[in-house]
Coordinates of C-alpha atoms in Angstrom, one line a residue:
X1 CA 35.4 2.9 -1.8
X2 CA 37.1 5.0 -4.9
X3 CA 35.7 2.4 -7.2
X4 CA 33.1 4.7 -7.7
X5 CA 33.0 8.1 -7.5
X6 CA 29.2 9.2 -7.5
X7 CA 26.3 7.3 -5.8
X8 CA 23.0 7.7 -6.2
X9 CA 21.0 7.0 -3.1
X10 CA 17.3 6.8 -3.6
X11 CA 15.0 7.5 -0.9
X12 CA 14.5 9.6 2.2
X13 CA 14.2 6.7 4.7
X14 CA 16.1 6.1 7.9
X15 CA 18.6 3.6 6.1
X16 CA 18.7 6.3 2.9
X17 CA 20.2 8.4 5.4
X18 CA 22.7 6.4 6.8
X19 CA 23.9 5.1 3.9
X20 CA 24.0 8.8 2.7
X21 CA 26.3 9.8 6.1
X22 CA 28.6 6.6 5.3
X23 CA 29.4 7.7 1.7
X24 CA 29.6 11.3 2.5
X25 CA 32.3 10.6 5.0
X26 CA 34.3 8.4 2.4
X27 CA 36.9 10.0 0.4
X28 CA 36.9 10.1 -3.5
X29 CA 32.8 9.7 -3.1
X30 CA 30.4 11.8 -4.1
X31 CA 26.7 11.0 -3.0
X32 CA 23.5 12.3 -4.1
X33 CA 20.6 11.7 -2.2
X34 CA 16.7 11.6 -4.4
X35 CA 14.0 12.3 -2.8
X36 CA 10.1 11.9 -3.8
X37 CA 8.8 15.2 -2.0
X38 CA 5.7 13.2 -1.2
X39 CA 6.9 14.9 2.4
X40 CA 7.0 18.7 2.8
X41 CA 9.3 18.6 5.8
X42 CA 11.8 15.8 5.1
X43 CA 14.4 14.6 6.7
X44 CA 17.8 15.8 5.0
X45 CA 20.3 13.3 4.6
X46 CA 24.2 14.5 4.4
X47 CA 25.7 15.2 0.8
X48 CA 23.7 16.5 -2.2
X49 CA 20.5 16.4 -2.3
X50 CA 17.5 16.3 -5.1
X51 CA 13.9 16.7 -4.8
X52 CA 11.5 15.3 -7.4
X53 CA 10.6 12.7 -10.1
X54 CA 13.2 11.6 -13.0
X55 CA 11.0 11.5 -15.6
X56 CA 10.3 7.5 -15.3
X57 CA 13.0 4.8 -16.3
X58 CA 14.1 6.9 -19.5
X59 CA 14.5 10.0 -17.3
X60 CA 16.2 8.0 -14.5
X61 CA 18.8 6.3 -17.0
X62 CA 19.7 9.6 -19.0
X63 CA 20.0 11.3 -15.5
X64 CA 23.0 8.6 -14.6
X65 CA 24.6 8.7 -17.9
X66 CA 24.6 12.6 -17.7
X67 CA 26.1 12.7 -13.8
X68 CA 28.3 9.6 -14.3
X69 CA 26.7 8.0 -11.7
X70 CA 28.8 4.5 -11.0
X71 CA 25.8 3.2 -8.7
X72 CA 22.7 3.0 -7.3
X73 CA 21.3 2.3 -3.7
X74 CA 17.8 2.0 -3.6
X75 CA 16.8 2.5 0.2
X76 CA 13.0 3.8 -0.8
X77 CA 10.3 2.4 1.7
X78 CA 9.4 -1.0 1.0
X79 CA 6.2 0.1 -0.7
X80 CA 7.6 2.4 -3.1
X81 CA 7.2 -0.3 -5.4
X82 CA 7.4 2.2 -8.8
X83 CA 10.3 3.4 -8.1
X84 CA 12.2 0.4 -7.5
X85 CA 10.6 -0.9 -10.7
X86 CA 12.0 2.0 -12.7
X87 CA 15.3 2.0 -10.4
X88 CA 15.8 -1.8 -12.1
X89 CA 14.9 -0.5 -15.5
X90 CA 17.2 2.4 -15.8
X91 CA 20.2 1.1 -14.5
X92 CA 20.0 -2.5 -16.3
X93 CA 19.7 0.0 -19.4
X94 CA 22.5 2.4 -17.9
X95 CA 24.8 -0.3 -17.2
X96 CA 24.9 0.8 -13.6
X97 CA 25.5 -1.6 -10.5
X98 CA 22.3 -1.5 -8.2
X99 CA 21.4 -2.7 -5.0
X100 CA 18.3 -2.5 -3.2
X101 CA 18.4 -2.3 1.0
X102 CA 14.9 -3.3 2.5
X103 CA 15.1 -3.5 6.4
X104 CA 13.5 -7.0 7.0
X105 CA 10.0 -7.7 7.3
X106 CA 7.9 -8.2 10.7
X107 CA 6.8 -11.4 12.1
X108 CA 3.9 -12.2 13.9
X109 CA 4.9 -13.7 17.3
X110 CA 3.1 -15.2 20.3
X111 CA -0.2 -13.3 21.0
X112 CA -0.4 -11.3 17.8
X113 CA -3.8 -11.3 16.1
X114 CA -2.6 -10.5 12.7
X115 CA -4.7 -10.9 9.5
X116 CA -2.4 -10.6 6.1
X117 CA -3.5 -8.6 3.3
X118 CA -2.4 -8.5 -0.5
X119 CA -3.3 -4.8 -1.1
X120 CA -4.5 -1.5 0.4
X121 CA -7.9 -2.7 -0.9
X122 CA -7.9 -6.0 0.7
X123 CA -7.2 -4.6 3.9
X124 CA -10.2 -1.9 3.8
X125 CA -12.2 -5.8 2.8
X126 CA -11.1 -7.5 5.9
X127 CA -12.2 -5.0 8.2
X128 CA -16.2 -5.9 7.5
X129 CA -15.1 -9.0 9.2
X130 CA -13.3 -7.7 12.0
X131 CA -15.1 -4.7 13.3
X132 CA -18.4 -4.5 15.1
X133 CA -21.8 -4.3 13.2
X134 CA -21.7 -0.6 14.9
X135 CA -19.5 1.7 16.5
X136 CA -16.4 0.0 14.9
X137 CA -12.8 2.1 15.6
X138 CA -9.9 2.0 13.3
X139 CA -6.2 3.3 13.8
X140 CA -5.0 3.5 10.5
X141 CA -1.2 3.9 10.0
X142 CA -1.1 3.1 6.2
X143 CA 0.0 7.1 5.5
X144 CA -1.4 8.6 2.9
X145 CA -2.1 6.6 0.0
X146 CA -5.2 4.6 -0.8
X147 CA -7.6 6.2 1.8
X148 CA -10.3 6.0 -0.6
X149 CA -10.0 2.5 0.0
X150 CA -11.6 3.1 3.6
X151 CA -14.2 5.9 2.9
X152 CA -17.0 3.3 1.7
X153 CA -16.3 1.6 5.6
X154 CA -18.9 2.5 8.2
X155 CA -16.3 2.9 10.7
X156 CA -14.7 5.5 12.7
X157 CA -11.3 6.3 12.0
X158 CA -8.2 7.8 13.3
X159 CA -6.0 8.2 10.7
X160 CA -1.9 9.3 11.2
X161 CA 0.8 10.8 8.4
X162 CA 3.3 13.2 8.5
X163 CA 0.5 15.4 6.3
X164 CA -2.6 15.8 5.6
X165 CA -4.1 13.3 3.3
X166 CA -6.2 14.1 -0.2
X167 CA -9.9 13.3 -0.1
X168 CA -11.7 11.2 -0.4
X169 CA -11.6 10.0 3.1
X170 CA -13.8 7.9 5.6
X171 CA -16.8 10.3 6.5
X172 CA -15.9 9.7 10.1
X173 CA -12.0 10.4 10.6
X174 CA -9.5 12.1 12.9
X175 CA -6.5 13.0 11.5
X176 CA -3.1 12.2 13.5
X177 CA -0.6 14.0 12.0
X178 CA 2.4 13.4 13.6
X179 CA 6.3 12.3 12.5
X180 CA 7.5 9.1 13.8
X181 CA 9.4 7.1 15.3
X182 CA 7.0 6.6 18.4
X183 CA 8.2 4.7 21.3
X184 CA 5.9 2.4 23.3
X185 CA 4.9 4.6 25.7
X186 CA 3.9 7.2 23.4
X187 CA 1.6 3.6 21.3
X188 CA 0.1 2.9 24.4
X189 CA -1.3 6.0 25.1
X190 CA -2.7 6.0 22.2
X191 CA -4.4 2.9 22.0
X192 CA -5.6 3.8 25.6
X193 CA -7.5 7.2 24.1
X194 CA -8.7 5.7 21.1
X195 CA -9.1 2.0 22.3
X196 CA -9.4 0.5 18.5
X197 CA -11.0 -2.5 17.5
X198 CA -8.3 -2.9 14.7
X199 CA -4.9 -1.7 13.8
X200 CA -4.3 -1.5 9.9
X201 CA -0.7 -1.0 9.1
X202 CA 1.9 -1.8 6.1
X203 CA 4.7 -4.4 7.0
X204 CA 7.2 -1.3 7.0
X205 CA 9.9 -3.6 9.1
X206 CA 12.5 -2.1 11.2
X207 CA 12.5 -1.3 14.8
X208 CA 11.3 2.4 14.8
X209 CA 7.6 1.5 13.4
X210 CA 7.1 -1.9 15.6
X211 CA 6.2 0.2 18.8
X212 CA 2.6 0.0 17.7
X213 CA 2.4 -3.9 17.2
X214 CA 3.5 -4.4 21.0
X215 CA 1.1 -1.5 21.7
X216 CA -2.0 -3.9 19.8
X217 CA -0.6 -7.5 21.4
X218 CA -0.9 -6.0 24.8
X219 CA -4.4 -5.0 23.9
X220 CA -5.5 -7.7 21.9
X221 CA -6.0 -5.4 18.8
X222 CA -6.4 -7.4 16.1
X223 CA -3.8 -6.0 13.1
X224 CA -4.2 -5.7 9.4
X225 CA -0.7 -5.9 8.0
X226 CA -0.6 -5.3 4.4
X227 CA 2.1 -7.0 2.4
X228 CA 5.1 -5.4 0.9
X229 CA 4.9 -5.7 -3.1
X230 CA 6.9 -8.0 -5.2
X231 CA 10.3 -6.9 -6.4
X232 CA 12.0 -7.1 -9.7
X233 CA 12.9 -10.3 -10.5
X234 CA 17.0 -10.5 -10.5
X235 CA 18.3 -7.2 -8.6
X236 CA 20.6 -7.7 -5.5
X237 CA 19.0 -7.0 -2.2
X238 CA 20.7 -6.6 1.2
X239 CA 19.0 -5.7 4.4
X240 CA 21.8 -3.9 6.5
X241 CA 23.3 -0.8 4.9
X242 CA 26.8 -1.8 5.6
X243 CA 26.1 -4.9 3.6
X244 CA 24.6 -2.8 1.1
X245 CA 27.5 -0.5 0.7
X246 CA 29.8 -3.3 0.4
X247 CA 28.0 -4.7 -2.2
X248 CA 27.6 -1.6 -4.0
X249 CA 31.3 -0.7 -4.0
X250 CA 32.9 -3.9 -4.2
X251 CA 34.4 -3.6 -1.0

């Protein structure tokens, strides 16, 4: 693990933070952990830690020629689809080694009522289809983004992040705010207060957000599950961090 001395970790997720305690624990390794701040409250991961934007790809690539970074782990959430982009951008211009972990997708299994959807947008579409002509009930678990998506939907909605979303929002909404992971028992009480007609979700993966699909089978919720965007064509991708680090380092 000396091969390189400084890795740059990108993201605040679960698997940004154990990568983060692996390399902090390695000798001759310095790591540096970036995150958005799209969260007030996050998470700290071990080692150094940054807060913010780059500046783009430009900013991103003069930022790992100035710290000598020797690579780049890009555990962002799957969705965090501009990042990644410029993660590609910058270090194919930097000459810096980069590997992107994604936890794997989920996959509908027996009794799962799942309807796929391309986009935010598509998803807020589909639900003129699923709901009831009146009284409909949502749980939407999307976070923050794109909620103006779902204000044009005659619906009622109950909407959970970790804060409070920007307008505009559906004209009927409850706000959930709340900091996962939530264990089944927690999901089922909540499907038992709120008793949705659909669950709308992004394919996040992992164990620690899947609570709430077993929460909809064993209701028969019906469950949007928008997909995860593309990424760029050509980077390396693993989907266990140890993998990842030993791609990263050579190891």
């Amino acid at each position: 693990m000396n091969a390189i001395r400084t890795v740059l970790v990108l993201g605040g997720t679960t698997e940004g933070r154990a990568a983060a305690a692996a390399l902090a624990g390695a000798a001759g390794v310095r790591v540096v952990s970036s995150l958005a701040g799209a969260v007030r409250s996050p998470r700290l991961p071990d080692g150094e830690v940054r807060v913010g934007g780059f500046g783009g790809a430009a900013g991103l690539a003069a930022y790992l020629r100035a710290e000598r970074v020797g690579g780049v782990l890009d555990a962002t959430h799957p969705f965090a689809a501009t990042m990644t982009a410029h993660a590609a951008t910058a270090c194919a211009e930097a000459g810096v080694p980069l590997v992107v972990l994604r936890r794997p997708g989920w996959t509908a299994g027996p009794g799962d009522r799942w309807h796929r959807a391309g986009s935010v947008a598509a998803a807020a579409a589909l639900l003129a289809e699923l709901l009831p002509p009146v009284h409909g009930r949502v749980l939407l678990t999307t976070g923050r983004g794109g909620l103006a998506h779902f204000a044009v939907v005659d619906a009622a909605f109950w909407i959970r992040a970790v804060d409070p979303p920007a307008p505009p929002l559906p004209a009927r909404h409850t706000l959930l705010l709340d900091r996962g992971p939530f264990g089944l028992d927690a999901e089922r009480a909540l499907f038992g207060g709120i008793d949705p007609h659909v669950l709308v979700t992004k394919d996040s993966g992992g164990a620690a957000t899947a609570p709430k699909l077993t929460a909809a089978r064993e209701r028969g919720v019906p469950v949007v599950v928008v997909d995860r965007p593309a990424l760029p064509a050509g980077v390396a991708v693993e989907s266990g961090v140890d993998a990842a680090l030993a791609r990263l380092l050579g190891t």
